[in-house]
PDB file of C-alpha atoms in Angstrom:
ATOM      1  CA  UNK A 210      79.622 121.972  81.225  1.00  0.00           C
ATOM      2  CA  UNK A 211      76.421 120.107  81.656  1.00  0.00           C
ATOM      3  CA  UNK A 212      74.660 118.790  84.978  1.00  0.00           C
ATOM      4  CA  UNK A 213      74.572 115.226  83.958  1.00  0.00           C
ATOM      5  CA  UNK A 214      78.149 115.424  82.400  1.00  0.00           C
ATOM      6  CA  UNK A 215      79.167 116.831  86.491  1.00  0.00           C
ATOM      7  CA  UNK A 216      77.283 113.840  88.066  1.00  0.00           C
ATOM      8  CA  UNK A 217      79.128 111.765  86.292  1.00  0.00           C
ATOM      9  CA  UNK A 218      82.745 113.168  87.297  1.00  0.00           C
ATOM     10  CA  UNK A 219      81.801 113.582  90.967  1.00  0.00           C
ATOM     11  CA  UNK A 220      80.739 109.218  90.679  1.00  0.00           C
ATOM     12  CA  UNK A 221      84.052 108.996  89.221  1.00  0.00           C
ATOM     13  CA  UNK A 222      86.293 111.431  91.778  1.00  0.00           C
ATOM     14  CA  UNK A 223      84.325 109.748  94.526  1.00  0.00           C
ATOM     15  CA  UNK A 224      85.529 106.172  93.257  1.00  0.00           C
ATOM     16  CA  UNK A 225      88.317 106.433  90.557  1.00  0.00           C
ATOM     17  CA  UNK A 226      89.481 102.645  90.716  1.00  0.00           C
ATOM     18  CA  UNK A 227      85.433 101.757  89.330  1.00  0.00           C
ATOM     19  CA  UNK A 228      86.280 101.168  85.668  1.00  0.00           C
ATOM     20  CA  UNK A 229      82.577 100.790  85.154  1.00  0.00           C
ATOM     21  CA  UNK A 230      81.798 104.640  85.758  1.00  0.00           C
ATOM     22  CA  UNK A 231      84.435 105.806  83.549  1.00  0.00           C
ATOM     23  CA  UNK A 232      82.966 103.499  80.572  1.00  0.00           C
ATOM     24  CA  UNK A 233      79.294 104.400  81.346  1.00  0.00           C
ATOM     25  CA  UNK A 234      81.090 108.187  81.057  1.00  0.00           C
ATOM     26  CA  UNK A 235      82.220 107.164  77.968  1.00  0.00           C
ATOM     27  CA  UNK A 236      79.583 106.245  76.416  1.00  0.00           C
ATOM     28  CA  UNK A 237      77.704 109.485  77.402  1.00  0.00           C
ATOM     29  CA  UNK A 238      80.386 111.464  75.999  1.00  0.00           C
ATOM     30  CA  UNK A 239      80.040 109.445  72.780  1.00  0.00           C
ATOM     31  CA  UNK A 240      76.432 109.536  72.449  1.00  0.00           C
ATOM     32  CA  UNK A 241      76.110 113.037  72.948  1.00  0.00           C
ATOM     33  CA  UNK A 242      78.907 113.636  69.626  1.00  0.00           C
ATOM     34  CA  UNK A 243      81.982 114.177  71.748  1.00  0.00           C
ATOM     35  CA  UNK A 244      85.345 112.737  71.001  1.00  0.00           C
ATOM     36  CA  UNK A 245      86.614 112.878  74.558  1.00  0.00           C
ATOM     37  CA  UNK A 246      84.663 109.699  74.732  1.00  0.00           C
ATOM     38  CA  UNK A 247      87.219 108.023  73.095  1.00  0.00           C
ATOM     39  CA  UNK A 248      89.958 109.266  75.051  1.00  0.00           C
ATOM     40  CA  UNK A 249      88.290 108.158  78.412  1.00  0.00           C
ATOM     41  CA  UNK A 250      87.813 104.463  76.549  1.00  0.00           C
ATOM     42  CA  UNK A 251      91.397 104.561  75.772  1.00  0.00           C
ATOM     43  CA  UNK A 252      92.554 105.454  79.267  1.00  0.00           C
ATOM     44  CA  UNK A 253      90.757 102.682  80.768  1.00  0.00           C
ATOM     45  CA  UNK A 254      92.413 100.162  78.097  1.00  0.00           C
ATOM     46  CA  UNK A 255      95.705 101.709  79.042  1.00  0.00           C
ATOM     47  CA  UNK A 256      95.259 101.832  82.514  1.00  0.00           C
ATOM     48  CA  UNK A 257      94.728  97.764  82.638  1.00  0.00           C
ATOM     49  CA  UNK A 258      97.303  96.923  79.315  1.00  0.00           C
ATOM     50  CA  UNK A 259     100.055  94.868  80.109  1.00  0.00           C
ATOM     51  CA  UNK A 260     103.260  96.980  80.925  1.00  0.00           C
ATOM     52  CA  UNK A 261     104.903  95.543  77.494  1.00  0.00           C
ATOM     53  CA  UNK A 262     102.091  94.706  76.028  1.00  0.00           C
ATOM     54  CA  UNK A 263     102.952  95.709  71.874  1.00  0.00           C
ATOM     55  CA  UNK A 264      99.776  97.889  71.479  1.00  0.00           C
ATOM     56  CA  UNK A 265     100.816  99.851  73.753  1.00  0.00           C
ATOM     57  CA  UNK A 266     102.508 102.856  71.810  1.00  0.00           C
ATOM     58  CA  UNK A 267     100.162 103.046  69.330  1.00  0.00           C
ATOM     59  CA  UNK A 268      97.283 103.800  71.936  1.00  0.00           C
ATOM     60  CA  UNK A 269      99.098 105.770  74.257  1.00  0.00           C
ATOM     61  CA  UNK A 270     100.081 107.650  70.766  1.00  0.00           C
ATOM     62  CA  UNK A 271      96.110 108.110  70.226  1.00  0.00           C
ATOM     63  CA  UNK A 272      94.953 109.228  73.955  1.00  0.00           C
ATOM     64  CA  UNK A 273      97.673 112.135  73.873  1.00  0.00           C
ATOM     65  CA  UNK A 274      96.339 112.956  70.214  1.00  0.00           C
ATOM     66  CA  UNK A 275      93.165 113.277  71.360  1.00  0.00           C
ATOM     67  CA  UNK A 276      93.982 114.811  74.741  1.00  0.00           C
ATOM     68  CA  UNK A 277      95.755 117.474  72.669  1.00  0.00           C
ATOM     69  CA  UNK A 278      92.740 118.384  70.331  1.00  0.00           C
ATOM     70  CA  UNK A 279      90.097 117.791  72.602  1.00  0.00           C
ATOM     71  CA  UNK A 280      91.439 118.201  76.503  1.00  0.00           C
ATOM     72  CA  UNK A 281      91.291 115.318  79.251  1.00  0.00           C
ATOM     73  CA  UNK A 282      88.145 115.188  80.848  1.00  0.00           C
ATOM     74  CA  UNK A 283      89.576 113.250  84.372  1.00  0.00           C
ATOM     75  CA  UNK A 284      92.885 115.630  84.453  1.00  0.00           C
ATOM     76  CA  UNK A 285      91.735 116.640  87.771  1.00  0.00           C
ATOM     77  CA  UNK A 286      91.027 113.154  89.306  1.00  0.00           C
ATOM     78  CA  UNK A 287      93.470 113.404  93.022  1.00  0.00           C
ATOM     79  CA  UNK A 288      95.546 110.891  93.475  1.00  0.00           C
ATOM     80  CA  UNK A 289      94.577 108.013  96.047  1.00  0.00           C
ATOM     81  CA  UNK A 290      96.991 105.483  97.409  1.00  0.00           C
ATOM     82  CA  UNK A 291      95.805 102.701  99.789  1.00  0.00           C
ATOM     83  CA  UNK A 292      98.142  99.923 101.635  1.00  0.00           C
ATOM     84  CA  UNK A 293      96.722  96.468 100.874  1.00  0.00           C
ATOM     85  CA  UNK A 294      99.206  94.125 102.781  1.00  0.00           C
ATOM     86  CA  UNK A 295     102.470  95.011 105.152  1.00  0.00           C
ATOM     87  CA  UNK A 296     104.635  92.380 106.271  1.00  0.00           C
ATOM     88  CA  UNK A 297     107.932  92.789 107.739  1.00  0.00           C
ATOM     89  CA  UNK A 298     109.381  93.654 104.380  1.00  0.00           C
ATOM     90  CA  UNK A 299     106.820  93.325 102.697  1.00  0.00           C
ATOM     91  CA  UNK A 300     104.295  96.401 101.275  1.00  0.00           C
ATOM     92  CA  UNK A 301     101.056  96.025  98.589  1.00  0.00           C
ATOM     93  CA  UNK A 302      99.947  99.913  97.590  1.00  0.00           C
ATOM     94  CA  UNK A 303      97.231 100.318  95.354  1.00  0.00           C
ATOM     95  CA  UNK A 304      97.334 103.435  93.508  1.00  0.00           C
ATOM     96  CA  UNK A 305      94.214 105.210  92.002  1.00  0.00           C
ATOM     97  CA  UNK A 306      93.414 108.434  90.119  1.00  0.00           C
ATOM     98  CA  UNK A 307      95.413 109.591  87.468  1.00  0.00           C
ATOM     99  CA  UNK A 308      98.170 106.759  87.522  1.00  0.00           C
ATOM    100  CA  UNK A 309      96.615 103.789  88.972  1.00  0.00           C
ATOM    101  CA  UNK A 310      98.137 100.400  89.819  1.00  0.00           C
ATOM    102  CA  UNK A 311      99.438  97.835  92.433  1.00  0.00           C
ATOM    103  CA  UNK A 312     102.934  97.896  93.390  1.00  0.00           C
ATOM    104  CA  UNK A 313     103.781  95.368  95.047  1.00  0.00           C
ATOM    105  CA  UNK A 314     107.557  95.319  97.518  1.00  0.00           C
ATOM    106  CA  UNK A 315     109.179  92.636  98.910  1.00  0.00           C
ATOM    107  CA  UNK A 316     112.472  91.724 100.311  1.00  0.00           C
ATOM    108  CA  UNK A 317     113.847  88.059 100.416  1.00  0.00           C
ATOM    109  CA  UNK A 318     117.543  86.640 100.820  1.00  0.00           C
ATOM    110  CA  UNK A 319     119.396  90.475 100.604  1.00  0.00           C
ATOM    111  CA  UNK A 320     116.542  90.737  97.300  1.00  0.00           C
ATOM    112  CA  UNK A 321     114.641  93.590  96.362  1.00  0.00           C
ATOM    113  CA  UNK A 322     111.429  92.520  94.164  1.00  0.00           C
ATOM    114  CA  UNK A 323     108.768  95.055  92.687  1.00  0.00           C
ATOM    115  CA  UNK A 324     106.123  94.101  90.551  1.00  0.00           C
ATOM    116  CA  UNK A 325     103.554  96.322  88.593  1.00  0.00           C
ATOM    117  CA  UNK A 326     100.028  94.992  88.230  1.00  0.00           C
ATOM    118  CA  UNK A 327     102.051  91.608  88.924  1.00  0.00           C
ATOM    119  CA  UNK A 328     104.489  91.860  86.314  1.00  0.00           C
ATOM    120  CA  UNK A 329     108.217  91.887  87.828  1.00  0.00           C
ATOM    121  CA  UNK A 330     110.367  95.456  86.923  1.00  0.00           C
ATOM    122  CA  UNK A 331     113.094  94.759  89.712  1.00  0.00           C
ATOM    123  CA  UNK A 332     115.210  92.121  90.816  1.00  0.00           C
ATOM    124  CA  UNK A 333     118.198  92.600  91.787  1.00  0.00           C
ATOM    125  CA  UNK A 334     120.473  92.832  94.899  1.00  0.00           C
ATOM    126  CA  UNK A 335     120.772  96.207  96.690  1.00  0.00           C
ATOM    127  CA  UNK A 336     123.882  96.270  99.179  1.00  0.00           C
ATOM    128  CA  UNK A 337     122.825  99.666 100.766  1.00  0.00           C
ATOM    129  CA  UNK A 338     119.953  99.697 102.822  1.00  0.00           C
ATOM    130  CA  UNK A 339     118.392 102.920 101.198  1.00  0.00           C
ATOM    131  CA  UNK A 340     117.996 103.350  97.410  1.00  0.00           C
ATOM    132  CA  UNK A 341     115.063 103.963  94.652  1.00  0.00           C
ATOM    133  CA  UNK A 342     114.252 102.412  91.862  1.00  0.00           C
ATOM    134  CA  UNK A 343     112.024 104.167  89.003  1.00  0.00           C
ATOM    135  CA  UNK A 344     109.232 102.152  87.754  1.00  0.00           C
ATOM    136  CA  UNK A 345     106.791 102.193  85.339  1.00  0.00           C
ATOM    137  CA  UNK A 346     102.981 102.707  86.165  1.00  0.00           C
ATOM    138  CA  UNK A 347     100.025 102.718  84.137  1.00  0.00           C
ATOM    139  CA  UNK A 348      98.894 106.771  83.933  1.00  0.00           C
ATOM    140  CA  UNK A 349      96.235 108.476  82.147  1.00  0.00           C
ATOM    141  CA  UNK A 350      98.414 108.819  78.448  1.00  0.00           C
ATOM    142  CA  UNK A 351     100.585 106.665  78.659  1.00  0.00           C
ATOM    143  CA  UNK A 352     103.404 105.116  81.408  1.00  0.00           C
ATOM    144  CA  UNK A 353     105.199 107.126  84.160  1.00  0.00           C
ATOM    145  CA  UNK A 354     107.593 106.998  86.145  1.00  0.00           C
ATOM    146  CA  UNK A 355     107.048 106.159  89.887  1.00  0.00           C
ATOM    147  CA  UNK A 356     109.910 106.652  92.276  1.00  0.00           C
ATOM    148  CA  UNK A 357     110.100 103.370  95.080  1.00  0.00           C
ATOM    149  CA  UNK A 358     111.923 104.610  97.845  1.00  0.00           C
ATOM    150  CA  UNK A 359     112.940 101.911 100.327  1.00  0.00           C
ATOM    151  CA  UNK A 360     115.008 101.881 103.393  1.00  0.00           C
ATOM    152  CA  UNK A 361     115.143  98.302 105.213  1.00  0.00           C
ATOM    153  CA  UNK A 362     116.957  97.248 108.532  1.00  0.00           C
ATOM    154  CA  UNK A 363     117.793  94.185 108.963  1.00  0.00           C
ATOM    155  CA  UNK A 364     114.629  93.102 110.952  1.00  0.00           C
ATOM    156  CA  UNK A 365     112.083  95.020 108.954  1.00  0.00           C
ATOM    157  CA  UNK A 366     111.161  97.525 106.482  1.00  0.00           C
ATOM    158  CA  UNK A 367     112.009 101.307 107.884  1.00  0.00           C
ATOM    159  CA  UNK A 368     110.830 103.961 105.299  1.00  0.00           C
ATOM    160  CA  UNK A 369     108.768 102.772 102.328  1.00  0.00           C
ATOM    161  CA  UNK A 370     108.293 105.817  99.832  1.00  0.00           C
ATOM    162  CA  UNK A 371     106.245 106.097  96.385  1.00  0.00           C
ATOM    163  CA  UNK A 372     106.514 109.181  94.360  1.00  0.00           C
ATOM    164  CA  UNK A 373     104.990 110.539  90.950  1.00  0.00           C
ATOM    165  CA  UNK A 374     105.715 113.792  89.206  1.00  0.00           C
ATOM    166  CA  UNK A 375     102.842 114.991  90.861  1.00  0.00           C
ATOM    167  CA  UNK A 376     104.217 114.476  94.216  1.00  0.00           C
ATOM    168  CA  UNK A 377     104.521 111.557  97.015  1.00  0.00           C
ATOM    169  CA  UNK A 378     101.651 108.997  96.270  1.00  0.00           C
ATOM    170  CA  UNK A 379     102.504 107.337  99.461  1.00  0.00           C
ATOM    171  CA  UNK A 380     104.995 107.257 102.037  1.00  0.00           C
ATOM    172  CA  UNK A 381     105.543 104.909 105.402  1.00  0.00           C
ATOM    173  CA  UNK A 382     107.711 106.413 108.147  1.00  0.00           C
TER     174      UNK A 382
END
């Protein structure tokens, strides 16, 4: 790895939500004749593409093929999360890193709704106060499953957890 590439990766690791940095890195890789530039560009597209976009399967397959052949330069991005909004029975969490997206949970009139990047992925009644729902979230090579675990009391949310295969992404007790 050159010093220039290291500088790009450090900047991306410090601000994993900035697609502009990733795209500049992709340009630089392509200028060097490195096929990983196409992968980085595809990853940016996949992270911002709608969950049900008909182009998704073909683009995910291409990204997996490139990663298998040439490696994924962003494989070690740290997974981060931050709370954007908090209400009695509402949470909005932004995930950044390898898995990116905004997960929004709300409960109204006994109905639990989960949105990922604004798209409703769960809208149902849960009889039990505690439950887990697996939802799709954009990952670096396609959609990944995120577990949303909720324990909701009568007045407020008592426990909220988002888990990924790599571990806990967000937890609030």
